[in-house]
C-alpha atoms as one frame of an Amber mdcrd trajectory, in Angstrom:
protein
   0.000   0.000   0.000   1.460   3.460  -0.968   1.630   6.190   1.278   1.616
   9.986   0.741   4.819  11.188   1.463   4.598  14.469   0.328   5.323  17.258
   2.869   2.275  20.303   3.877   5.095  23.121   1.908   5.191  20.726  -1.129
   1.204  21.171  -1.445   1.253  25.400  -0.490   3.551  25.422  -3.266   1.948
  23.625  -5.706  -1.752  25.045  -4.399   0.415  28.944  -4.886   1.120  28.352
  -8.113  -2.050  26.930  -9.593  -3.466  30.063  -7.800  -1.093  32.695  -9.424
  -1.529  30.759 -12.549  -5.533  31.581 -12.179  -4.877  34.846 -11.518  -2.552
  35.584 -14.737  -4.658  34.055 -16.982  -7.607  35.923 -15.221  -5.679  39.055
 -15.659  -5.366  38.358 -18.829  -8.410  37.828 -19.897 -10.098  41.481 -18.151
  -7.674  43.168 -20.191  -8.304  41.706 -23.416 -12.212  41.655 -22.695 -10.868
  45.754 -22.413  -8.904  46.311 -25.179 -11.692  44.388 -27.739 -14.811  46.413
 -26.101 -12.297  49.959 -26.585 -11.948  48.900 -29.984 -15.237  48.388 -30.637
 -16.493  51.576 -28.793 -13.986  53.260 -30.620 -15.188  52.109 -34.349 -18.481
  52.944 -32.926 -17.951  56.490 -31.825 -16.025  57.259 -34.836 -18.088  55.617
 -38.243 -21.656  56.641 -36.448 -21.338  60.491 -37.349 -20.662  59.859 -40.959
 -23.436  57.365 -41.246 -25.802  59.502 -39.246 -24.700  62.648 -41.824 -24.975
  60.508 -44.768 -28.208  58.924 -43.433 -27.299  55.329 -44.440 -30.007  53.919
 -41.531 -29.255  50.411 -43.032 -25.566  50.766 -42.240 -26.058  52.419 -39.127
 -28.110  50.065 -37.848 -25.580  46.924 -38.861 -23.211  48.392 -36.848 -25.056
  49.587 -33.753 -26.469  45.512 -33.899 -22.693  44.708 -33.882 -21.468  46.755
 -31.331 -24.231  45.596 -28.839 -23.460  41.704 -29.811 -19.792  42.069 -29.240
 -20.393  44.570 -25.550 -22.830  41.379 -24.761 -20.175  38.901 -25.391 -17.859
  40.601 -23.397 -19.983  41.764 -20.278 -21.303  37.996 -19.741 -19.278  35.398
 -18.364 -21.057  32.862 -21.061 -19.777  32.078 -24.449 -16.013  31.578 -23.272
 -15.175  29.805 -27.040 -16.908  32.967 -28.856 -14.590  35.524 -27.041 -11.537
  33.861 -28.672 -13.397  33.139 -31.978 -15.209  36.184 -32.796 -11.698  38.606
 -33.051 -10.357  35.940 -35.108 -13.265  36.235 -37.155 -13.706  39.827 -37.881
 -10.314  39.904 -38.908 -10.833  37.474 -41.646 -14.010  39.395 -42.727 -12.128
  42.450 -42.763  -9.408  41.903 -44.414 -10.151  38.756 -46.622 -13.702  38.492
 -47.364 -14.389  42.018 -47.253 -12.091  42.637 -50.258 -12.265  39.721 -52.625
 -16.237  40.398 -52.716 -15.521  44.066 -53.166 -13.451  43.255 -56.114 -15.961
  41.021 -57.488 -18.458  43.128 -57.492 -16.194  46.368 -59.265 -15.620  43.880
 -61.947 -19.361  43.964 -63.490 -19.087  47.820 -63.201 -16.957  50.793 -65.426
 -15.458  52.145 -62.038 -12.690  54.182 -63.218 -11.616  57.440 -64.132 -14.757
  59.644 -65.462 -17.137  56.806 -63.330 -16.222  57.484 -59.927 -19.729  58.702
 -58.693 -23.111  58.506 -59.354 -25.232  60.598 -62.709 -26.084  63.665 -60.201
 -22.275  64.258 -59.426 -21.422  63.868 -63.199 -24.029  66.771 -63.951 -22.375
  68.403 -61.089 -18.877  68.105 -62.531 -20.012  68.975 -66.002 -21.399  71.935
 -65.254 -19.058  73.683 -63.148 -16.497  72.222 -65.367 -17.750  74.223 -67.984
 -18.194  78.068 -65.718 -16.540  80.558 -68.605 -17.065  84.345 -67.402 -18.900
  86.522 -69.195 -18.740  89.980 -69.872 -19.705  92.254 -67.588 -19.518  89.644
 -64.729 -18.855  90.329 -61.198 -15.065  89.816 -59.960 -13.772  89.402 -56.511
 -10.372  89.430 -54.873 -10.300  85.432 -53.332  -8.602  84.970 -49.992  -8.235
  80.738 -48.979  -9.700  79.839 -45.909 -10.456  76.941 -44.211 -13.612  76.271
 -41.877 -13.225  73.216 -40.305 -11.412  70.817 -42.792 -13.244  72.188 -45.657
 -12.293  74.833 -47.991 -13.907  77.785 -48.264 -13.667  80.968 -50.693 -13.586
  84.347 -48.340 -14.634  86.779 -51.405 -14.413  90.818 -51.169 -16.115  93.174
 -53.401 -13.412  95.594 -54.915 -15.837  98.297 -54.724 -17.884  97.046 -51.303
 -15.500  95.965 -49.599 -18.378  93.771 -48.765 -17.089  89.739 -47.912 -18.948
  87.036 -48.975 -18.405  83.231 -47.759 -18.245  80.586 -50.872 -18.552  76.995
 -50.514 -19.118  73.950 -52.612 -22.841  74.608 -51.366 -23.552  78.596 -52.293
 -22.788  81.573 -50.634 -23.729  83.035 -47.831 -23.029  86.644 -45.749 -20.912
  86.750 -43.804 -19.974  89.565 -41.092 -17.059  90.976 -39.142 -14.369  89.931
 -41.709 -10.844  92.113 -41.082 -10.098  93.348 -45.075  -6.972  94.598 -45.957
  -5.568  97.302 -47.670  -5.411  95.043 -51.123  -8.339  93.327 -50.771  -7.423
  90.242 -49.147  -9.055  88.998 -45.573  -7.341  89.104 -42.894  -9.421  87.468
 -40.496 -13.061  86.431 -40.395 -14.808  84.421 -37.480 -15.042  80.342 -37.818
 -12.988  80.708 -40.734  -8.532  80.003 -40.768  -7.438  82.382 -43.565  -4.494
  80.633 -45.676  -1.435  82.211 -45.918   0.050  82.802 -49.564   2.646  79.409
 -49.041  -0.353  77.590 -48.005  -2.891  78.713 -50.284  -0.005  77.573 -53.364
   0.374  74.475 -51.858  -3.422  73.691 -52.549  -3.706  75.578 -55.469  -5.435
  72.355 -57.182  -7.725  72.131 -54.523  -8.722  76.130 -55.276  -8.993  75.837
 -58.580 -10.987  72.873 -58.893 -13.774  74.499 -56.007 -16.738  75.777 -57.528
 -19.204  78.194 -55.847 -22.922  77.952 -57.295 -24.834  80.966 -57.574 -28.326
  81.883 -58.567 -26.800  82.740 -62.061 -23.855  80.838 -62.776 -20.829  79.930
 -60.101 -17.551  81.428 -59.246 -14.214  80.075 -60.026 -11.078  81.149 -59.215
  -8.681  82.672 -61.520  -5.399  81.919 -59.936  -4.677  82.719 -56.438  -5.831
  86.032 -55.350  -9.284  86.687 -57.869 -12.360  85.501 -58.374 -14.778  85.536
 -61.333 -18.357  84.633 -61.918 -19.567  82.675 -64.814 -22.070  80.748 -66.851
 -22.047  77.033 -67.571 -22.065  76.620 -71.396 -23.147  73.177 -70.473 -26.567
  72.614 -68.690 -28.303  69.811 -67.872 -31.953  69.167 -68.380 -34.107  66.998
 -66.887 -37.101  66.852 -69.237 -35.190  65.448 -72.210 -32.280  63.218 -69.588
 -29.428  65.300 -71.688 -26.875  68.011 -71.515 -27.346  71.014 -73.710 -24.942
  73.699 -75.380 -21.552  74.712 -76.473 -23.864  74.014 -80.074 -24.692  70.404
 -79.092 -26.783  68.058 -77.555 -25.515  65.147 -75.164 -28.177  62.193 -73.685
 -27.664  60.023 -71.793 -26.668  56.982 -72.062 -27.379  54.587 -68.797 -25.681
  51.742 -70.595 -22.332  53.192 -70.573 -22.770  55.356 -68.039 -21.761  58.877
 -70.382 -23.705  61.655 -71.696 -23.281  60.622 -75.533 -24.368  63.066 -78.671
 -25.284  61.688 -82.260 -22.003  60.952 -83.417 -21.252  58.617 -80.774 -19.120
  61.548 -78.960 -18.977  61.489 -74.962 -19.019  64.170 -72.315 -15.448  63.096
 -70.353 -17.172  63.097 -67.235 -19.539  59.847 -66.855 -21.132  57.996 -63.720
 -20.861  54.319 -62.410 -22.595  51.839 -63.908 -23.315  48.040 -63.461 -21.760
  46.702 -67.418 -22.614  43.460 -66.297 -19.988  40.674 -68.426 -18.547  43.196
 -70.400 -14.809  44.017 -68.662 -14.819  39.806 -68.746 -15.787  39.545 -72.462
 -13.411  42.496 -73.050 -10.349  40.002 -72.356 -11.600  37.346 -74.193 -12.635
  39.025 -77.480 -10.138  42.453 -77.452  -7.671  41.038 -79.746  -5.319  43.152
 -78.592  -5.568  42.287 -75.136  -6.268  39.005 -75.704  -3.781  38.364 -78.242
  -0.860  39.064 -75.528  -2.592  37.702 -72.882  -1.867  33.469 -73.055   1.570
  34.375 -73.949   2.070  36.459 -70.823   0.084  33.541 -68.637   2.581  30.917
 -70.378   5.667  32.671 -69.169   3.799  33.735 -65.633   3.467  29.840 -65.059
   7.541  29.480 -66.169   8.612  31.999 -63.708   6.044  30.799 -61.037   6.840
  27.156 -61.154  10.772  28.073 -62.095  10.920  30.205 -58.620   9.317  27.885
 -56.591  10.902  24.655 -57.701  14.102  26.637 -58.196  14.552  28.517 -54.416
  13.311  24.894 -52.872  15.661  23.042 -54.369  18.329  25.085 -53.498  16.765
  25.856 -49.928  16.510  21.581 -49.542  20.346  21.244 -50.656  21.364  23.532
 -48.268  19.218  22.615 -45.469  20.514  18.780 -45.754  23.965  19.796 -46.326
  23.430  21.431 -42.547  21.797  18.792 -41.501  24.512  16.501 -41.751  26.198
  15.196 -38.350  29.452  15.926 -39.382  28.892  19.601 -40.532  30.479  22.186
 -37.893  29.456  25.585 -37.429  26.263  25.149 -38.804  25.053  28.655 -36.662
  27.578  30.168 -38.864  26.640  29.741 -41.696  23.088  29.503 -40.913  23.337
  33.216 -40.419  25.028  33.634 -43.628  22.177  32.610 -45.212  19.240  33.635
 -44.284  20.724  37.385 -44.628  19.058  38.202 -48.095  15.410  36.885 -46.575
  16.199  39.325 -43.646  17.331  42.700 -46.190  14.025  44.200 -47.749  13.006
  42.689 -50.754  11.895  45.948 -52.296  15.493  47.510 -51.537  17.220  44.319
 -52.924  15.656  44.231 -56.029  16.525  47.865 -56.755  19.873  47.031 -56.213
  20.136  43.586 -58.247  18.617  46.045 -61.043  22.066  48.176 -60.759  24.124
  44.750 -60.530  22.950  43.601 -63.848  23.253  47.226 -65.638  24.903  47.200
 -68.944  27.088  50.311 -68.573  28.422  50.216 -64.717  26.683  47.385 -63.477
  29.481  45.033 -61.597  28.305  41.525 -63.330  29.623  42.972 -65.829  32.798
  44.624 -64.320  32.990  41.238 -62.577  32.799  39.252 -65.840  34.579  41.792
 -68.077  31.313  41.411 -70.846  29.102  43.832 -71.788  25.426  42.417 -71.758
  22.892  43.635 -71.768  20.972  41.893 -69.323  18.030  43.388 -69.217  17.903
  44.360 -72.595  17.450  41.481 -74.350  14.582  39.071 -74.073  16.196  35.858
 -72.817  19.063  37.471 -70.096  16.057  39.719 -68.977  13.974  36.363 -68.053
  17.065  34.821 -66.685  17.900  37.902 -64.515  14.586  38.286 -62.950  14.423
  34.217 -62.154  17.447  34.152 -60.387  17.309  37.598 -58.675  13.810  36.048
 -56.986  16.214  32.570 -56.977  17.978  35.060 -54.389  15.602  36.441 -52.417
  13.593  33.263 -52.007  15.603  30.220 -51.201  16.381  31.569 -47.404  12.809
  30.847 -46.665  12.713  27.376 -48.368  15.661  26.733 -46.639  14.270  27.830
 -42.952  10.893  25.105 -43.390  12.694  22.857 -44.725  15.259  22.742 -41.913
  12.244  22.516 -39.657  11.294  19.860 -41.668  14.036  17.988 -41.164  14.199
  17.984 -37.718  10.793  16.601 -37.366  11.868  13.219 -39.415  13.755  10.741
 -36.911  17.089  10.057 -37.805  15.958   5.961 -37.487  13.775   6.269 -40.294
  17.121   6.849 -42.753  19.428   4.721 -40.587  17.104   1.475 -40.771  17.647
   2.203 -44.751  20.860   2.202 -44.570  21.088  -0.676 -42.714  18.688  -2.733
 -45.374  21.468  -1.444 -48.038  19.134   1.519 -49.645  22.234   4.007 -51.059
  21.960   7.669 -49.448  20.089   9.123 -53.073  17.773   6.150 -52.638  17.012
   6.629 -49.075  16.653  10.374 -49.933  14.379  10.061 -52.577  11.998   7.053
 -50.825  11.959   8.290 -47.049  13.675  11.759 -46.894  11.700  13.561 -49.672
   8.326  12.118 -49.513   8.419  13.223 -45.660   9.480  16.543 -46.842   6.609
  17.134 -49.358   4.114  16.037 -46.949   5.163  18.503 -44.709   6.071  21.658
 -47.025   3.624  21.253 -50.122   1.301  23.438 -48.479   4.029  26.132 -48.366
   4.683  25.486 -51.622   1.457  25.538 -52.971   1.263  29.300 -51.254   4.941
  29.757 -52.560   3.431  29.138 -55.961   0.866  31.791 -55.494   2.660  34.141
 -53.984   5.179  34.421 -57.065   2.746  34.290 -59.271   1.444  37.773 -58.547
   4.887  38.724 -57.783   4.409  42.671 -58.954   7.181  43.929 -57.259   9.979
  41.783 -58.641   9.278  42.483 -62.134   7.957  46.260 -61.561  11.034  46.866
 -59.810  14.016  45.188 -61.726  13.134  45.283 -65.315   9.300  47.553 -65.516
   8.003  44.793 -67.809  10.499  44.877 -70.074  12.334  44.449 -72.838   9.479
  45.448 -75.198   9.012  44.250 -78.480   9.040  47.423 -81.127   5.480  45.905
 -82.854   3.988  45.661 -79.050   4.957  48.706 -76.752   2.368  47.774 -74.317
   3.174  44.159 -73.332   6.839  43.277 -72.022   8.997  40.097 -72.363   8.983
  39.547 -68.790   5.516  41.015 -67.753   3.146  39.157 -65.322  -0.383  38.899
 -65.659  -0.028  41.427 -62.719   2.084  43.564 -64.363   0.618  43.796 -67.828
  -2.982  44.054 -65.976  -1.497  46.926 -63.849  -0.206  48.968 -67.223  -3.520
  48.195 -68.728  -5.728  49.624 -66.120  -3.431  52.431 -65.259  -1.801  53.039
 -68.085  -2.056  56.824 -69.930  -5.341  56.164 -70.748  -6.109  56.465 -67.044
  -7.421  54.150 -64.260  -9.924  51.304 -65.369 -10.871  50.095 -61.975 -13.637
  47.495 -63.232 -11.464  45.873 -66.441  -8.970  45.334 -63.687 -11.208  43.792
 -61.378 -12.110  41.866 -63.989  -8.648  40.477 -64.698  -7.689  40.132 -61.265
 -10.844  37.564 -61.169  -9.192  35.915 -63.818  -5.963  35.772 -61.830  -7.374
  34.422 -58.932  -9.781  31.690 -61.002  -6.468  30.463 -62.562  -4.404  29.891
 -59.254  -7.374  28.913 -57.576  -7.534  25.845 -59.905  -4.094  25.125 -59.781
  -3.795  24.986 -55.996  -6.996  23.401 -55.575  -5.455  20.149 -58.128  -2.141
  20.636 -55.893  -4.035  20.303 -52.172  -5.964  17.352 -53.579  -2.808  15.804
 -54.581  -1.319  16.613 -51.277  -4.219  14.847 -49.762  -3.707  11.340 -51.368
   0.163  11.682 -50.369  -0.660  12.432 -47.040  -3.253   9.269 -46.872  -0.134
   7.023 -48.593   2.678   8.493 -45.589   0.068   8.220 -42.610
C-alpha cells in the first residue's frame, strides 16, 4: 500500500502556483475583454457620425447591432469559445472576405476614371467644369480659408468691400471679416485664412472648387481673384441630356456617359453596373487578348521556375546542414538567411544596378558587356534568379524545420537494409518533406505568381518588343494588368477587377489540383 509522502510546503507550493496561474490568466483575460470592447467603442464612436450625416439607416443600424453583440459577449461570463473566436473572425471578414467580394463586385461595373460617382455628381462636374465668365460679370479678390477641414472661398467686393463666404454649397453673408488694404481677408470668425505658401500648396484644390450661384458659379482665376460665370453646359431633366456649347448630349445609362449623335462622350460619366462586359473584353479584345496566353505561359515558367528553383536550393542547403558531421552550422546559418532578412523591395533595386549594362558590376565582374536586361532571354534569366535570391532563405528555414521533425531511425534502418543515401533520400527523406512543405509550396506558388514587385522593380516589364509597346517580355499577368488599367489612358478600376478575377480563377484551380494531390500523399505516408 502506498503512502503519501509528500510534505504540507510541497502542497502550499503547488496550491500557490495553480493560484497565481488563475490569476494571470484571469488578468489576462479582463484586459483583453478591455482592449476588444475599446476597440469596438472606438469604431463605434467614430463611423456613427458619418453614417448619421450621410443617413445610411441600413448601415447604421448593422453596426449599432454589432457593437451591442460584441459589448454582450464581453460583459457575460457565457460564451467563453466565442470571445476567442469572434476577433479571429472579424479579422478574416475584414481583411479577406471584405475585399475579394468588393473586387468582385467592381468587376461587373466601369469604375474608373470619369465613373467614380453617381449621374447627379457627373451633372455636377459637367457643369461647373464648364463656368466661362462673361462679360460684364462680377469679380472678386479670393482669400483661402479653411472652416473646419473644408475649404472655403472668403470673397471681397473691390468696390464694397463687402465679404462674402463661398462653398461647394452657395454663398452666404458673412460679417465681421478684417479686409486689408489690397483686398485680401485678414481674419473672419469660424474661418482660418491661408497664408500665400499655403494657399499655393493647394492651389489644385482652389482651382478645382466651384461656388454655385443663382446665375452661374464662381471660379477662381489663380490665387488672389475671383470671377463669376455661366455654364455653357446645362443639364436638363425633361429630355435626360446636356445642352450647349452648339450640341446636344443624352444620356446613355448603358455606358454610363452623356453621348451626342455621333457617338461623342461628355469626359465626365457615372458608375454603372456593365454586367460581363470588362470579362468579355479580355476574351474578345484582340489586342488584349492576343498578348494575354503568352504572358500567362511565361507567368506559369517563372512561377513554377521560382518555386521549384529557391526549394531546391533551400533543400540542398538545409541537408547539407543537416549533416552530423557539418560544424558551425550557426555560422553559416546566419550567412544565409541574410538576403530573406534585407528588404526585398530595396534588394531588387539594387540587383537592377548589378545587372546594368554600362556600370553594373556583373559585368565589371565578368569583363562582358550584356545587356541583361535588354534582351529578351538574359532579362527572363535575370529576374528568375534575382527572386532565386531572395527566395531560397525561406525554403531553406521550413525545410530545416522539416528535417528535424523526421527521426534520424527512419534513414538509418535504410541504410542498414542497403538503400544508397540518393535512394534513401528520394523514398523516405523527400516524400516526408513534401508532406510537410507542399502546403508552403502551394502558397509559394501563389505568392510568385502575382509577384508585382519583382518584375515592376528590376526590369518595368520589359524588354518590349518594337510591334507591341504595351506588353513586355517579362511582364506578369499582374504587371501587364497593372499597365492596362493604369496606363495613360487612365485608371480602369472594373477591367482590372475583372482580370484580377481571372488571376485568382487560374491559381485557384491550380492549388486546388495541388491540395488534392497533397491529400492522397498524405493518406499514402500516414
Amino acid at each position: 500500500m502506498a503512502l503519501d509522502v509528500r510534505e504540507p510546503a510541497d502542497e502550499d507550493a503547488a496550491a500557490g502556483a495553480r493560484w497565481t496561474a488563475r490569476r494571470e490568466t484571469t488578468t489576462a483575460f479582463v484586459v483583453s475583454r478591455i482592449a476588444v470592447l475599446s476597440v469596438a467603442a472606438a469604431i463605434l464612436l467614430y463611423a456613427a457620425p458619418p453614417l448619421v450625416a450621410t443617413e445610411s439607416w441600413i448601415a447604421l443600424a448593422v453596426l449599432c447591432a454589432a457593437g451591442a453583440a460584441i459589448a454582450y459577449l464581453y460583459l457575460t461570463r457565457r460564451f467563453v469559445p466565442a470571445k476567442y473566436l469572434v476577433p479571429g473572425t472579424v479579422f478574416l471578414i475584414a481583411f479577406q472576405v471584405v475585399p475579394v467580394v468588393y473586387t468582385v463586385t467592381t468587376a461587373f461595373t466601369n469604375f474608373g476614371d470619369g465613373h467614380r460617382g453617381g449621374k447627379a455628381e457627373a451633372v455636377a462636374a459637367i457643369e461647373s467644369g464648364s463656368v466661362r465668365q462673361t462679360p460684364g460679370s462680377p469679380e472678386y479678390t479670393l482669400t483661402a480659408g479653411l472652416r473646419g477641414d473644408r475649404l472655403v472661398f472668403l470673397l471681397t467686393d473691390p468696390r464694397t468691400k463687402q465679404v462674402t463666404l463661398g462653398t461647394a454649397d452657395g454663398v452666404e453673408p458673412l460679417e465681421g471679416a478684417q479686409v486689408g488694404v489690397t483686398g485680401k481677408v485678414l481674419r473672419a470668425p469660424g474661418v482660418t485664412v491661408l497664408t500665400a505658401p499655403q494657399a499655393a500648396a493647394r492651389g489644385a484644390e482652389i482651382s478645382a472648387l466651384t461656388v454655385p450661384t443663382p446665375g452661374g458659379a464662381i471660379k477662381a482665376n489663380g490665387l488672389s481673384r475671383a470671377v463669376e460665370g455661366r455654364a455653357s453646359l446645362v443639364y436638363e431633366a425633361a429630355c435626360d441630356c446636356v445642352r450647349g456649347d452648339g450640341g446636344t448630349w443624352t444620356a446613355d445609362e448603358s455606358q454610363g456617359y452623356f453621348v451626342n449623335d455621333r457617338g461623342e462622350h461628355l469626359a465626365q460619366g457615372w458608375q454603372v453596373n456593365v454586367g460581363l462586359d470588362n470579362f468579355a473584353r479580355v476574351l474578345t479584345n484582340p489586342t488584349i487578348y492576343g498578348y494575354f496566353t503568352g504572358v500567362l505561359g511565361w507567368n506559369l515558367v517563372f512561377a513554377l521556375a521560382s518555386v521549384l528553383g529557391t526549394f531546391a536550393l533551400g533543400m540542398s542547403v538545409a541537408l547539407a546542414l543537416h549533416h552530423p558531421r557539418m560544424r558551425a552550422t550557426r555560422v553559416y546559418r546566419i550567412a544565409l538567411i541574410l538576403p530573406y532578412a534585407m528588404p526585398s523591395f530595396a534588394m531588387l533595386l539594387v540587383w537592377r544596378d548589378l545587372f546594368n549594362r554600362d556600370f553594373g558590376l556583373i559585368n565589371q565582374l565578368l569583363g562582358v558587356h550584356v545587356d541583361w536586361l535588354g534582351e529578351p532571354a538574359t532579362a527572363r534569366l535575370g529576374v528568375i534568379l534575382v527572386n532565386l535570391w531572395l527566395g531560397f532563405p525561406y525554403m531553406f528555414l521550413v525545410t530545416t524545420g522539416a528535417l528535424q521533425a523526421i527521426p534520424r531511425e527512419l534513414t538509418e534502418a535504410a541504410a542498414i537494409d542497403g538503400a544508397t543515401p540518393w535512394r534513401a533520400f528520394r523514398r523516405v527523406t523527400l516524400p516526408l518533406l513534401l508532406v510537410a512543405l507542399t502546403p508552403l509550396l502551394i502558397s509559394s506558388f501563389a505568392y510568385n505568381f502575382n509577384n508585382f514587385n519583382a518584375i515592376a522593380l528590376t526590369t518595368e516589364g520589359g524588354p518590349f518588343p518594337a510591334d507591341s509597346p504595351q506588353v513586355g517580355t517579362t511582364d506578369l499577368l499582374i504587371t501587364y494588368t497593372f499597365r492596362l488599367a493604369f496606363g495613360a489612358g487612365g485608371a480602369q478600376f472594373g477591367f482590372a477587377a475583372a482580370i484580377s478575377v481571372f488571376i485568382f480563377t487560374i491559381v485557384a484551380i491550380i492549388s486546388a489540383v495541388a491540395f488534392r494531390r497533397t491529400r492522397r500523399q498524405e493518406e499514402v505516408y500516414a
